[in-house]
mmCIF file of N, CA and C in Angstrom:
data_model
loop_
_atom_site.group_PDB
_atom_site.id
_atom_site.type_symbol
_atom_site.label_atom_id
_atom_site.label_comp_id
_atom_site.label_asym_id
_atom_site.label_seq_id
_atom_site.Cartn_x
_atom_site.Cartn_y
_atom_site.Cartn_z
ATOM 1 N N UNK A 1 88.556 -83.598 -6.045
ATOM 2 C CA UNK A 1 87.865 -84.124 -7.193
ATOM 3 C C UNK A 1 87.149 -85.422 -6.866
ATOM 4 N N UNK A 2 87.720 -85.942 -5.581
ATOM 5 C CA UNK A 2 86.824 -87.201 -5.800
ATOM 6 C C UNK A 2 85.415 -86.939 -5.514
ATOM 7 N N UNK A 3 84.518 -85.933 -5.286
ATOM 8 C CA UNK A 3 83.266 -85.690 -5.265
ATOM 9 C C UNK A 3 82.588 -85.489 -6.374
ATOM 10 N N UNK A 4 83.472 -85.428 -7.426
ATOM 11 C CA UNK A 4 82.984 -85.257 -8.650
ATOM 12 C C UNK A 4 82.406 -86.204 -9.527
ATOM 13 N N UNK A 5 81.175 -86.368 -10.420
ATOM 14 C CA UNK A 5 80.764 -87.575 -10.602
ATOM 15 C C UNK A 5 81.787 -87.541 -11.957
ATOM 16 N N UNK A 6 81.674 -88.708 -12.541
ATOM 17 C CA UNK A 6 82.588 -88.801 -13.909
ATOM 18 C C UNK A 6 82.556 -87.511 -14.994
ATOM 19 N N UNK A 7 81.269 -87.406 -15.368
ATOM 20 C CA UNK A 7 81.121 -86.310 -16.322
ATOM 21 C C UNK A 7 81.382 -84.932 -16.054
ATOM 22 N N UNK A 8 81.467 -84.492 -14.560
ATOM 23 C CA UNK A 8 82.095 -83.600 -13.697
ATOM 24 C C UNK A 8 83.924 -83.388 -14.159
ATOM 25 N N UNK A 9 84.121 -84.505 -13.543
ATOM 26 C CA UNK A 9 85.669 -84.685 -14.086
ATOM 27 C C UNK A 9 86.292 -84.589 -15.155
ATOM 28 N N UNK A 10 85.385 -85.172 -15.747
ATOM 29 C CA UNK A 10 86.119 -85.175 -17.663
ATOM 30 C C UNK A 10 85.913 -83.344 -18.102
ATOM 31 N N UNK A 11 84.734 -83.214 -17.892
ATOM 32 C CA UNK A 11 84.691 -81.473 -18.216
ATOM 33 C C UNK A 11 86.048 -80.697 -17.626
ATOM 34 N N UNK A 12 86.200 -80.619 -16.328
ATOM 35 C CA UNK A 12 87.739 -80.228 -15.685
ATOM 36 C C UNK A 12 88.524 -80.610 -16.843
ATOM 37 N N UNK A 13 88.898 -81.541 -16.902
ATOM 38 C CA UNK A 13 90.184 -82.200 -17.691
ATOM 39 C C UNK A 13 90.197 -81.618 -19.101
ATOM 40 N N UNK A 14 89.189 -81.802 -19.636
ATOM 41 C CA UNK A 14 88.987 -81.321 -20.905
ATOM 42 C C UNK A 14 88.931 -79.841 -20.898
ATOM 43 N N UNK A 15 89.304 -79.314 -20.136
ATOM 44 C CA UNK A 15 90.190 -77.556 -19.933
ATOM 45 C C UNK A 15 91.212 -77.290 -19.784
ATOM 46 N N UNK A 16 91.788 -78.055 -19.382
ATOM 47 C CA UNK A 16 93.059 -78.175 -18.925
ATOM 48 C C UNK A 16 94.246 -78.312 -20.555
ATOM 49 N N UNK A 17 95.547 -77.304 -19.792
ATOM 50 C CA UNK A 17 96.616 -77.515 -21.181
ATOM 51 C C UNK A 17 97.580 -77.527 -20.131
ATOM 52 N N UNK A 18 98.765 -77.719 -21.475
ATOM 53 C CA UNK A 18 99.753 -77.747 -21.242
ATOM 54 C C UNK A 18 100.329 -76.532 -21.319
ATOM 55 N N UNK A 19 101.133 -76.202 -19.721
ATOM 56 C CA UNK A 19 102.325 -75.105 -19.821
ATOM 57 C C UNK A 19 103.745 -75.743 -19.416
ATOM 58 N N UNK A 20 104.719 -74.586 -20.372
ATOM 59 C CA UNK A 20 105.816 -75.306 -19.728
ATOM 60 C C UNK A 20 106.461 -73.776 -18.934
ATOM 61 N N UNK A 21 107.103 -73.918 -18.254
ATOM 62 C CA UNK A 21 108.091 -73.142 -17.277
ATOM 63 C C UNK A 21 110.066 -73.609 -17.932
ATOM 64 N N UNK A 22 110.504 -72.403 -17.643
ATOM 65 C CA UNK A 22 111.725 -72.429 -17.852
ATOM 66 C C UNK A 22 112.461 -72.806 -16.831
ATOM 67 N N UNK A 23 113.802 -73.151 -16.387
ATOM 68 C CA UNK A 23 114.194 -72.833 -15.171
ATOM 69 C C UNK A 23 114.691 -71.817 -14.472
ATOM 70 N N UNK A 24 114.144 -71.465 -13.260
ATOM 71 C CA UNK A 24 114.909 -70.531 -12.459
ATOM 72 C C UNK A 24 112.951 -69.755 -12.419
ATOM 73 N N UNK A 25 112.389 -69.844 -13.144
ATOM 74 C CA UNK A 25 110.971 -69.615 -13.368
ATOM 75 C C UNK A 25 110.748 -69.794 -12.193
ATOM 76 N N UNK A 26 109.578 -68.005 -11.688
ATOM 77 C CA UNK A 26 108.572 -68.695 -10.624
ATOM 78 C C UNK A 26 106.934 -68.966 -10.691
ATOM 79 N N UNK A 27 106.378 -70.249 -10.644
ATOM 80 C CA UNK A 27 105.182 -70.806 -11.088
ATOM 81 C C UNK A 27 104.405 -70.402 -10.115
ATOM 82 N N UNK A 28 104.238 -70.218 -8.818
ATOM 83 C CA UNK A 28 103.755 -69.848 -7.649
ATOM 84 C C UNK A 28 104.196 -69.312 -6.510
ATOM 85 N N UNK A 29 103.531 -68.283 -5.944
ATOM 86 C CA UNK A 29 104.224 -67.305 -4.555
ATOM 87 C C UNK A 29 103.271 -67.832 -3.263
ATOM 88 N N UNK A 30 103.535 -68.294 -2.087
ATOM 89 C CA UNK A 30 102.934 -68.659 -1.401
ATOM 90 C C UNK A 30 102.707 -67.198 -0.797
ATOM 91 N N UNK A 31 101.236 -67.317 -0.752
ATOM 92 C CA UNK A 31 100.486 -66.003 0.242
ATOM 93 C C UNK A 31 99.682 -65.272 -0.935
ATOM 94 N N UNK A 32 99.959 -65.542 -2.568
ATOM 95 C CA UNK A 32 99.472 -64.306 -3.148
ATOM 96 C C UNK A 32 98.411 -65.163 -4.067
ATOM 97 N N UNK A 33 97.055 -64.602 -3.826
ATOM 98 C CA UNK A 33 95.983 -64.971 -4.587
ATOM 99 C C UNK A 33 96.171 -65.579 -5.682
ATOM 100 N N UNK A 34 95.507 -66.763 -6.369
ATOM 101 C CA UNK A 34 95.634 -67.095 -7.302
ATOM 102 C C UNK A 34 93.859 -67.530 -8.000
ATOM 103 N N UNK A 35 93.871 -68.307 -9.106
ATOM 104 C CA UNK A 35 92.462 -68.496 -9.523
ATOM 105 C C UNK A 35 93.126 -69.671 -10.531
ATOM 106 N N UNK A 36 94.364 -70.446 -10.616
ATOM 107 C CA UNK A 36 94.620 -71.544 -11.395
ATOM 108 C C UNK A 36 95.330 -72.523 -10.440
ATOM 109 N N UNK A 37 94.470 -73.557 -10.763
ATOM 110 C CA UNK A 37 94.973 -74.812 -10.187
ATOM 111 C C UNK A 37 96.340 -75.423 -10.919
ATOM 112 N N UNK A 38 97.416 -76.008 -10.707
ATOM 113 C CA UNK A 38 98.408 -76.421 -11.387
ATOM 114 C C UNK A 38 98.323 -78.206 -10.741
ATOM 115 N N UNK A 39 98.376 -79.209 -12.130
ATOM 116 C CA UNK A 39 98.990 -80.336 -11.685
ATOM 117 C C UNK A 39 100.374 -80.492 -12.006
ATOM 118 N N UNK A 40 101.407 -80.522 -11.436
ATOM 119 C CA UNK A 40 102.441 -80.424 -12.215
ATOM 120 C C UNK A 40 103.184 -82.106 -12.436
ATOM 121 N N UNK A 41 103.940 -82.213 -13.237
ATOM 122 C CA UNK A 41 105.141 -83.569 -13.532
ATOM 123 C C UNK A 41 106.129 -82.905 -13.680
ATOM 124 N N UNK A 42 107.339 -83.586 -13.392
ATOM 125 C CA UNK A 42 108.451 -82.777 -12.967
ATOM 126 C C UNK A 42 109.274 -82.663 -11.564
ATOM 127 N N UNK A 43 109.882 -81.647 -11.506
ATOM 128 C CA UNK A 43 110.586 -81.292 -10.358
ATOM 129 C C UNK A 43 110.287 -79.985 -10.712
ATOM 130 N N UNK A 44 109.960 -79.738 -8.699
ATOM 131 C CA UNK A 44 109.915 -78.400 -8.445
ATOM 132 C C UNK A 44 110.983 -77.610 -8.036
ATOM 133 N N UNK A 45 111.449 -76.668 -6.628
ATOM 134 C CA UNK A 45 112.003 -76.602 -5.738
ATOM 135 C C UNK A 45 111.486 -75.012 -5.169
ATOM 136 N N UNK A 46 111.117 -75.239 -3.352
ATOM 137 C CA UNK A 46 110.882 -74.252 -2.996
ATOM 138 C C UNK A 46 112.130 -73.285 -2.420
#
């Protein structure tokens, strides 16, 4: 993102929601295609 000029950025952001995950939940599989970026807060564990 840092190539992004401001108004670039805010558009991103301003798409962005909130999900929540349960535990024991899996949010991502390493190796298998995806098309959503995740920022997460929290704790993970691989």
């Amino acid at each position: 993102m840092k190539n992004l000029d401001t108004s670039q950025a805010v558009e991103i952001v301003e798409c962005m929601y909130s999900v929540n995950f349960a535990t024991g939940n899996t949010i991502i599989r390493e190796g298998e295609m995806g098309s959503v970026v995740y920022v997460m807060e929290g704790e993970c564990r691989s």
